[in-house]
Amino acid sequence: MCSPQESGMNAASVRMVTRSRSRGPGAGPHRVGEKAAPLRRGEAAAEGRKSYNPVKRQQKAQRLKVAYEASEGEKGDGAEHLQAPAWEPQDWRQQLENIRTMRSGKDAPVDQLGAEHCYDSSAPPKVRRYQVLLSLMLSSQTKDQVTAGAMQRLRAQGLTVDSILQMDDSTLGMLIYPVGFWRNKVKYIKQTSAILQQRYDGDIPASVAELVALPGVGPKMAHLAMAVAWGTVSGIAVDTHVHRIANRLRWTKKVAKSPEETRRALEQWLPRELWREINGLLVGFGQQTCLPVHPRCQACLNQALCPAARGL
């Protein structure tokens, strides 16, 4: 049975807990060794002035934990969802390191003739960005060697928005031939150049949404343009090489049917700091080793780790 003094202490503790709850998150100290949740501006000073009370601290620590989990889980998924480990492919880190080793020579076509090598580095920034975008538009369904040749011929004529708009379609077609679907690309280049002149003062858009709205510009081109022209990593650029290799290595949770589906799957688990590297790494690997037809599995360091090579 409690003494009168103990009863008075319990009543005081109940009142203090009630006041603690009414003040909301951040009102009381945390248990020793427990990491405090970030405070809003102005709360740090107030935190230091609070009196020490074990009951209030225990109740508040529980409330902060629930609030944190709800925020991190997003859309009310709850604590159980947070505890579930995120999916990632088996052996992907070792597979990636092996690909880096095989690509250490940097001697694939993409290493010498990719979009970052096709523009005039001495041109003004706006012109350089336009040339990057054009090289990406030409590269669709086209080998890097053919794209680089077309860009050299265009640059010899003075490759700017104005020069393209002043050029007749037949001349433009002769300069970019034999890139894949060159007739369609003549039309897309002219349309896109006109839009850039009218809406962007001859520059290219600085967002993926605006880039993919341009005629002849797809998601892969947009993400590469953001990386090469603007120095911004907006997403993983997935072409046929990246799409093929990611599926062979089972880097997608289920078989992806398109490059866009592969991009979304990769971005769900691949650490963001690898997003810029992965395109050039896998494109060169696909050009030299993991070929579309008759891949050179015998020469691949991932032969024992690759589900496709093992027939799985």
mmCIF file of C-alpha atoms in Angstrom:
data_model
loop_
_atom_site.group_PDB
_atom_site.id
_atom_site.type_symbol
_atom_site.label_atom_id
_atom_site.label_comp_id
_atom_site.label_asym_id
_atom_site.label_seq_id
_atom_site.Cartn_x
_atom_site.Cartn_y
_atom_site.Cartn_z
ATOM 1 C CA MET A 1 0.000 0.000 0.000
ATOM 2 C CA CYS A 2 1.422 3.407 -0.971
ATOM 3 C CA SER A 3 2.266 6.049 1.604
ATOM 4 C CA PRO A 4 0.669 9.511 1.260
ATOM 5 C CA GLN A 5 4.005 10.856 0.013
ATOM 6 C CA GLU A 6 4.198 8.173 -2.717
ATOM 7 C CA SER A 7 0.586 8.828 -3.745
ATOM 8 C CA GLY A 8 1.380 12.507 -4.112
ATOM 9 C CA MET A 9 4.405 11.715 -6.243
ATOM 10 C CA ASN A 10 2.348 9.441 -8.559
ATOM 11 C CA ALA A 11 -0.282 12.114 -8.995
ATOM 12 C CA ALA A 12 2.390 14.674 -9.857
ATOM 13 C CA SER A 13 3.906 12.258 -12.368
ATOM 14 C CA VAL A 14 0.524 11.762 -14.054
ATOM 15 C CA ARG A 15 0.058 15.508 -14.377
ATOM 16 C CA MET A 16 3.549 15.885 -15.854
ATOM 17 C CA VAL A 17 2.917 13.146 -18.449
ATOM 18 C CA THR A 18 -0.338 14.838 -19.427
ATOM 19 C CA ARG A 19 1.414 18.143 -19.971
ATOM 20 C CA SER A 20 4.191 16.391 -21.910
ATOM 21 C CA ARG A 21 1.692 14.839 -24.316
ATOM 22 C CA SER A 22 -0.116 18.141 -24.837
ATOM 23 C CA ARG A 23 3.080 19.834 -25.990
ATOM 24 C CA GLY A 24 3.658 17.374 -28.855
ATOM 25 C CA PRO A 25 6.941 15.899 -30.213
ATOM 26 C CA GLY A 26 10.209 17.258 -28.851
ATOM 27 C CA ALA A 27 8.921 18.217 -25.412
ATOM 28 C CA GLY A 28 11.064 15.937 -23.229
ATOM 29 C CA PRO A 29 14.606 14.517 -23.076
ATOM 30 C CA HIS A 30 15.481 11.053 -24.355
ATOM 31 C CA ARG A 31 16.845 8.027 -22.579
ATOM 32 C CA VAL A 32 20.607 7.802 -22.072
ATOM 33 C CA GLY A 33 22.221 6.379 -25.202
ATOM 34 C CA GLU A 34 19.119 6.969 -27.376
ATOM 35 C CA LYS A 35 19.648 9.112 -30.481
ATOM 36 C CA ALA A 36 17.413 12.169 -30.469
ATOM 37 C CA ALA A 37 15.224 12.973 -33.431
ATOM 38 C CA PRO A 38 16.167 16.215 -35.271
ATOM 39 C CA LEU A 39 14.581 19.297 -33.726
ATOM 40 C CA ARG A 40 12.810 22.054 -35.510
ATOM 41 C CA ARG A 41 14.393 25.504 -35.524
ATOM 42 C CA GLY A 42 14.233 27.109 -32.055
ATOM 43 C CA GLU A 43 13.568 23.848 -30.240
ATOM 44 C CA ALA A 44 17.245 23.074 -29.511
ATOM 45 C CA ALA A 45 17.543 25.844 -26.921
ATOM 46 C CA ALA A 46 14.255 24.913 -25.327
ATOM 47 C CA GLU A 47 15.354 21.264 -25.144
ATOM 48 C CA GLY A 48 18.310 22.194 -22.954
ATOM 49 C CA ARG A 49 16.073 24.098 -20.496
ATOM 50 C CA LYS A 50 13.650 21.193 -19.863
ATOM 51 C CA SER A 51 13.796 19.572 -16.424
ATOM 52 C CA TYR A 52 14.828 15.961 -16.033
ATOM 53 C CA ASN A 53 11.868 13.597 -15.518
ATOM 54 C CA PRO A 54 12.135 9.788 -16.147
ATOM 55 C CA VAL A 55 8.407 9.215 -16.739
ATOM 56 C CA LYS A 56 8.029 12.040 -19.224
ATOM 57 C CA ARG A 57 11.228 11.017 -21.027
ATOM 58 C CA GLN A 58 10.006 7.435 -21.522
ATOM 59 C CA GLN A 59 6.624 8.457 -22.887
ATOM 60 C CA LYS A 60 8.096 11.042 -25.251
ATOM 61 C CA ALA A 61 10.767 8.698 -26.590
ATOM 62 C CA GLN A 62 8.045 6.247 -27.612
ATOM 63 C CA ARG A 63 6.043 8.974 -29.363
ATOM 64 C CA LEU A 64 9.102 10.183 -31.299
ATOM 65 C CA LYS A 65 9.879 6.666 -32.452
ATOM 66 C CA VAL A 66 6.410 6.152 -33.886
ATOM 67 C CA ALA A 67 6.500 9.509 -35.660
ATOM 68 C CA TYR A 68 9.898 8.708 -37.216
ATOM 69 C CA GLU A 69 8.844 5.312 -38.477
ATOM 70 C CA ALA A 70 5.659 6.667 -40.023
ATOM 71 C CA SER A 71 7.665 9.323 -41.855
ATOM 72 C CA GLU A 72 10.319 6.938 -43.158
ATOM 73 C CA GLY A 73 7.825 4.242 -44.153
ATOM 74 C CA GLU A 74 5.875 6.687 -46.353
ATOM 75 C CA LYS A 75 2.157 6.465 -46.957
ATOM 76 C CA GLY A 76 1.537 4.737 -43.620
ATOM 77 C CA ASP A 77 3.387 1.518 -44.385
ATOM 78 C CA GLY A 78 4.379 1.192 -40.718
ATOM 79 C CA ALA A 79 7.282 -0.230 -38.770
ATOM 80 C CA GLU A 80 6.979 -3.783 -40.083
ATOM 81 C CA HIS A 81 7.581 -2.556 -43.623
ATOM 82 C CA LEU A 82 10.725 -0.697 -42.502
ATOM 83 C CA GLN A 83 12.203 -3.826 -40.983
ATOM 84 C CA ALA A 84 11.867 -5.832 -44.195
ATOM 85 C CA PRO A 85 15.206 -5.846 -46.116
ATOM 86 C CA ALA A 86 15.164 -4.198 -49.537
ATOM 87 C CA TRP A 87 15.529 -6.529 -52.504
ATOM 88 C CA GLU A 88 18.837 -6.568 -54.317
ATOM 89 C CA PRO A 89 20.332 -9.060 -56.782
ATOM 90 C CA GLN A 90 22.522 -11.843 -55.519
ATOM 91 C CA ASP A 91 26.285 -11.281 -56.017
ATOM 92 C CA TRP A 92 25.700 -7.925 -57.755
ATOM 93 C CA ARG A 93 28.636 -6.215 -56.047
ATOM 94 C CA GLN A 94 31.077 -8.908 -57.161
ATOM 95 C CA GLN A 95 29.571 -8.910 -60.659
ATOM 96 C CA LEU A 96 29.985 -5.135 -60.855
ATOM 97 C CA GLU A 97 33.584 -5.293 -59.659
ATOM 98 C CA ASN A 98 34.356 -7.957 -62.262
ATOM 99 C CA ILE A 99 32.875 -5.777 -65.012
ATOM 100 C CA ARG A 100 34.995 -2.855 -63.827
ATOM 101 C CA THR A 101 38.065 -5.074 -64.080
ATOM 102 C CA MET A 102 37.144 -6.187 -67.621
ATOM 103 C CA ARG A 103 36.479 -2.562 -68.602
ATOM 104 C CA SER A 104 39.636 -1.136 -67.035
ATOM 105 C CA GLY A 105 41.269 -0.681 -70.446
ATOM 106 C CA LYS A 106 38.585 1.849 -71.507
ATOM 107 C CA ASP A 107 39.009 0.722 -75.102
ATOM 108 C CA ALA A 108 35.408 0.106 -76.175
ATOM 109 C CA PRO A 109 33.844 2.284 -78.901
ATOM 110 C CA VAL A 110 31.747 4.166 -76.328
ATOM 111 C CA ASP A 111 34.922 5.226 -74.505
ATOM 112 C CA GLN A 112 36.202 7.120 -77.547
ATOM 113 C CA LEU A 113 33.073 7.940 -79.533
ATOM 114 C CA GLY A 114 30.288 8.385 -76.968
ATOM 115 C CA ALA A 115 28.182 11.533 -76.598
ATOM 116 C CA GLU A 116 30.732 13.158 -74.284
ATOM 117 C CA HIS A 117 33.320 12.980 -77.096
ATOM 118 C CA CYS A 118 31.240 14.224 -80.038
ATOM 119 C CA TYR A 119 30.838 17.914 -79.265
ATOM 120 C CA ASP A 120 33.209 20.819 -79.951
ATOM 121 C CA SER A 121 34.857 21.532 -76.605
ATOM 122 C CA SER A 122 35.932 24.996 -77.809
ATOM 123 C CA ALA A 123 32.377 26.092 -78.640
ATOM 124 C CA PRO A 124 30.298 28.276 -76.278
ATOM 125 C CA PRO A 125 28.447 26.316 -73.544
ATOM 126 C CA LYS A 126 25.071 26.704 -75.203
ATOM 127 C CA VAL A 127 26.402 25.320 -78.493
ATOM 128 C CA ARG A 128 28.167 22.451 -76.727
ATOM 129 C CA ARG A 129 24.936 21.415 -75.036
ATOM 130 C CA TYR A 130 23.072 21.534 -78.338
ATOM 131 C CA GLN A 131 25.722 19.344 -79.966
ATOM 132 C CA VAL A 132 25.470 16.825 -77.118
ATOM 133 C CA LEU A 133 21.733 16.581 -77.633
ATOM 134 C CA LEU A 134 22.091 16.149 -81.403
ATOM 135 C CA SER A 135 24.687 13.404 -80.995
ATOM 136 C CA LEU A 136 22.299 11.555 -78.695
ATOM 137 C CA MET A 137 19.433 11.913 -81.174
ATOM 138 C CA LEU A 138 21.642 10.499 -83.926
ATOM 139 C CA SER A 139 22.874 7.629 -81.748
ATOM 140 C CA SER A 140 19.518 5.874 -81.507
ATOM 141 C CA GLN A 141 19.698 2.476 -83.270
ATOM 142 C CA THR A 142 23.149 3.459 -84.556
ATOM 143 C CA LYS A 143 26.681 2.293 -83.800
ATOM 144 C CA ASP A 144 28.955 4.801 -82.062
ATOM 145 C CA GLN A 145 31.344 4.854 -85.030
ATOM 146 C CA VAL A 146 28.540 5.909 -87.407
ATOM 147 C CA THR A 147 27.239 8.549 -85.002
ATOM 148 C CA ALA A 148 30.716 10.018 -84.546
ATOM 149 C CA GLY A 149 31.204 10.233 -88.336
ATOM 150 C CA ALA A 150 27.893 12.057 -88.775
ATOM 151 C CA MET A 151 28.777 14.508 -86.008
ATOM 152 C CA GLN A 152 32.135 15.256 -87.615
ATOM 153 C CA ARG A 153 30.450 16.108 -90.910
ATOM 154 C CA LEU A 154 27.881 18.308 -89.194
ATOM 155 C CA ARG A 155 30.489 20.141 -87.144
ATOM 156 C CA ALA A 156 32.491 20.838 -90.300
ATOM 157 C CA GLN A 157 29.478 22.843 -91.512
ATOM 158 C CA GLY A 158 29.235 24.763 -88.232
ATOM 159 C CA LEU A 159 26.847 22.895 -85.982
ATOM 160 C CA THR A 160 24.522 25.381 -84.259
ATOM 161 C CA VAL A 161 20.775 25.776 -83.958
ATOM 162 C CA ASP A 162 20.824 28.517 -86.611
ATOM 163 C CA SER A 163 22.970 26.555 -89.071
ATOM 164 C CA ILE A 164 20.658 23.527 -88.850
ATOM 165 C CA LEU A 165 17.540 25.637 -89.349
ATOM 166 C CA GLN A 166 19.094 27.294 -92.409
ATOM 167 C CA MET A 167 20.138 23.956 -93.907
ATOM 168 C CA ASP A 168 17.736 22.255 -96.333
ATOM 169 C CA ASP A 169 16.494 18.767 -95.501
ATOM 170 C CA SER A 170 18.357 17.025 -98.318
ATOM 171 C CA THR A 171 21.719 18.451 -97.227
ATOM 172 C CA LEU A 172 21.063 17.491 -93.623
ATOM 173 C CA GLY A 173 20.101 13.994 -94.737
ATOM 174 C CA MET A 174 23.315 13.556 -96.704
ATOM 175 C CA LEU A 175 25.406 14.719 -93.758
ATOM 176 C CA ILE A 176 23.885 12.333 -91.205
ATOM 177 C CA TYR A 177 23.491 9.296 -93.491
ATOM 178 C CA PRO A 178 23.866 6.350 -92.778
ATOM 179 C CA VAL A 179 22.625 6.693 -89.178
ATOM 180 C CA GLY A 180 19.630 4.516 -88.418
ATOM 181 C CA PHE A 181 16.250 5.965 -89.487
ATOM 182 C CA TRP A 182 18.036 8.996 -90.906
ATOM 183 C CA ARG A 183 14.953 10.327 -92.702
ATOM 184 C CA ASN A 184 12.972 10.487 -89.479
ATOM 185 C CA LYS A 185 15.942 12.037 -87.714
ATOM 186 C CA VAL A 186 16.127 14.838 -90.286
ATOM 187 C CA LYS A 187 12.543 15.718 -89.403
ATOM 188 C CA TYR A 188 13.094 15.423 -85.645
ATOM 189 C CA ILE A 189 16.296 17.482 -85.700
ATOM 190 C CA LYS A 190 14.608 20.287 -87.593
ATOM 191 C CA GLN A 191 11.555 20.290 -85.327
ATOM 192 C CA THR A 192 13.596 20.151 -82.134
ATOM 193 C CA SER A 193 15.966 22.890 -83.311
ATOM 194 C CA ALA A 194 13.021 25.182 -84.047
ATOM 195 C CA ILE A 195 11.593 24.579 -80.570
ATOM 196 C CA LEU A 196 14.950 25.274 -78.939
ATOM 197 C CA GLN A 197 15.272 28.554 -80.809
ATOM 198 C CA GLN A 198 11.727 29.688 -80.017
ATOM 199 C CA ARG A 199 11.410 28.567 -76.387
ATOM 200 C CA TYR A 200 14.931 28.199 -75.002
ATOM 201 C CA ASP A 201 16.939 30.888 -76.801
ATOM 202 C CA GLY A 202 18.918 28.217 -78.653
ATOM 203 C CA ASP A 203 19.816 26.270 -75.509
ATOM 204 C CA ILE A 204 18.506 22.860 -74.441
ATOM 205 C CA PRO A 205 16.078 22.267 -71.543
ATOM 206 C CA ALA A 206 17.527 21.507 -68.128
ATOM 207 C CA SER A 207 14.973 18.906 -67.061
ATOM 208 C CA VAL A 208 14.095 15.389 -68.160
ATOM 209 C CA ALA A 209 10.419 16.257 -68.534
ATOM 210 C CA GLU A 210 11.165 19.058 -71.009
ATOM 211 C CA LEU A 211 13.778 17.043 -72.877
ATOM 212 C CA VAL A 212 11.522 14.042 -73.522
ATOM 213 C CA ALA A 213 8.866 16.443 -74.808
ATOM 214 C CA LEU A 214 11.149 17.315 -77.740
ATOM 215 C CA PRO A 215 10.616 15.392 -81.013
ATOM 216 C CA GLY A 216 12.951 12.409 -81.306
ATOM 217 C CA VAL A 217 14.220 12.541 -77.703
ATOM 218 C CA GLY A 218 13.587 9.514 -75.471
ATOM 219 C CA PRO A 219 14.259 8.865 -71.765
ATOM 220 C CA LYS A 220 17.749 7.421 -72.304
ATOM 221 C CA MET A 221 18.798 10.459 -74.331
ATOM 222 C CA ALA A 222 17.282 12.802 -71.759
ATOM 223 C CA HIS A 223 19.144 11.269 -68.813
ATOM 224 C CA LEU A 224 22.429 11.229 -70.745
ATOM 225 C CA ALA A 225 21.897 14.829 -71.843
ATOM 226 C CA MET A 226 21.334 15.842 -68.221
ATOM 227 C CA ALA A 227 24.554 14.084 -67.201
ATOM 228 C CA VAL A 228 26.813 15.166 -70.087
ATOM 229 C CA ALA A 229 25.396 18.601 -70.952
ATOM 230 C CA TRP A 230 24.261 19.784 -67.523
ATOM 231 C CA GLY A 231 26.383 17.661 -65.166
ATOM 232 C CA THR A 232 23.270 16.444 -63.338
ATOM 233 C CA VAL A 233 22.469 12.814 -62.537
ATOM 234 C CA SER A 234 18.714 12.606 -63.096
ATOM 235 C CA GLY A 235 18.395 8.841 -63.549
ATOM 236 C CA ILE A 236 19.974 5.768 -65.107
ATOM 237 C CA ALA A 237 20.357 5.912 -68.883
ATOM 238 C CA VAL A 238 19.284 2.504 -70.178
ATOM 239 C CA ASP A 239 19.888 1.563 -73.808
ATOM 240 C CA THR A 240 19.751 -1.864 -75.435
ATOM 241 C CA HIS A 241 23.117 -2.877 -73.924
ATOM 242 C CA VAL A 242 22.177 -1.953 -70.354
ATOM 243 C CA HIS A 243 18.736 -3.514 -70.813
ATOM 244 C CA ARG A 244 20.188 -6.796 -72.099
ATOM 245 C CA ILE A 245 22.956 -7.129 -69.514
ATOM 246 C CA ALA A 246 20.764 -6.194 -66.538
ATOM 247 C CA ASN A 247 18.325 -8.928 -67.499
ATOM 248 C CA ARG A 248 21.057 -11.517 -68.105
ATOM 249 C CA LEU A 249 22.566 -10.826 -64.688
ATOM 250 C CA ARG A 250 19.081 -10.837 -63.115
ATOM 251 C CA TRP A 251 19.537 -7.293 -61.888
ATOM 252 C CA THR A 252 15.785 -6.866 -62.225
ATOM 253 C CA LYS A 253 13.417 -8.565 -59.787
ATOM 254 C CA LYS A 254 11.491 -9.957 -62.749
ATOM 255 C CA VAL A 255 12.232 -10.018 -66.470
ATOM 256 C CA ALA A 256 11.954 -6.475 -67.820
ATOM 257 C CA LYS A 257 10.397 -6.150 -71.270
ATOM 258 C CA SER A 258 11.684 -2.695 -72.192
ATOM 259 C CA PRO A 259 14.599 -0.369 -71.402
ATOM 260 C CA GLU A 260 12.255 1.904 -69.461
ATOM 261 C CA GLU A 261 11.075 -0.998 -67.335
ATOM 262 C CA THR A 262 14.701 -1.926 -66.705
ATOM 263 C CA ARG A 263 15.520 1.659 -65.716
ATOM 264 C CA ARG A 264 12.741 1.770 -63.146
ATOM 265 C CA ALA A 265 13.786 -1.619 -61.746
ATOM 266 C CA LEU A 266 17.454 -0.630 -61.440
ATOM 267 C CA GLU A 267 16.690 2.685 -59.778
ATOM 268 C CA GLN A 268 14.771 0.868 -57.035
ATOM 269 C CA TRP A 269 17.889 -0.793 -55.631
ATOM 270 C CA LEU A 270 21.114 0.395 -57.291
ATOM 271 C CA PRO A 271 22.856 2.996 -55.063
ATOM 272 C CA ARG A 272 22.473 6.456 -56.547
ATOM 273 C CA GLU A 273 26.208 7.110 -56.534
ATOM 274 C CA LEU A 274 26.531 4.406 -59.224
ATOM 275 C CA TRP A 275 23.867 5.774 -61.563
ATOM 276 C CA ARG A 276 26.228 7.890 -63.644
ATOM 277 C CA GLU A 277 28.880 5.204 -64.001
ATOM 278 C CA ILE A 278 26.636 2.285 -64.871
ATOM 279 C CA ASN A 279 25.657 3.326 -68.411
ATOM 280 C CA GLY A 280 29.140 3.665 -69.893
ATOM 281 C CA LEU A 281 30.369 0.668 -67.927
ATOM 282 C CA LEU A 282 27.675 -1.695 -69.225
ATOM 283 C CA VAL A 283 27.544 -0.256 -72.751
ATOM 284 C CA GLY A 284 31.255 -0.930 -73.256
ATOM 285 C CA PHE A 285 30.894 -4.356 -71.657
ATOM 286 C CA GLY A 286 28.061 -5.097 -74.073
ATOM 287 C CA GLN A 287 30.114 -3.926 -77.045
ATOM 288 C CA GLN A 288 33.102 -6.100 -76.197
ATOM 289 C CA THR A 289 32.040 -9.117 -74.147
ATOM 290 C CA CYS A 290 28.330 -9.513 -73.409
ATOM 291 C CA LEU A 291 27.337 -9.321 -77.080
ATOM 292 C CA PRO A 292 23.692 -9.498 -78.200
ATOM 293 C CA VAL A 293 24.375 -12.697 -80.133
ATOM 294 C CA HIS A 294 27.029 -15.256 -79.123
ATOM 295 C CA PRO A 295 28.213 -13.509 -75.950
ATOM 296 C CA ARG A 296 31.818 -14.271 -75.030
ATOM 297 C CA CYS A 297 31.017 -16.052 -71.791
ATOM 298 C CA GLN A 298 34.288 -18.006 -71.784
ATOM 299 C CA ALA A 299 36.227 -14.750 -71.501
ATOM 300 C CA CYS A 300 33.894 -13.211 -68.896
ATOM 301 C CA LEU A 301 34.912 -13.016 -65.245
ATOM 302 C CA ASN A 302 31.259 -13.356 -64.318
ATOM 303 C CA GLN A 303 30.762 -16.702 -66.012
ATOM 304 C CA ALA A 304 30.312 -18.550 -62.714
ATOM 305 C CA LEU A 305 28.120 -15.767 -61.284
ATOM 306 C CA CYS A 306 25.910 -15.049 -64.305
ATOM 307 C CA PRO A 307 22.524 -16.821 -64.311
ATOM 308 C CA ALA A 308 22.318 -16.561 -68.112
ATOM 309 C CA ALA A 309 25.765 -18.129 -68.594
ATOM 310 C CA ARG A 310 24.805 -20.951 -66.242
ATOM 311 C CA GLY A 311 21.564 -21.492 -68.107
ATOM 312 C CA LEU A 312 19.358 -20.474 -65.180
#
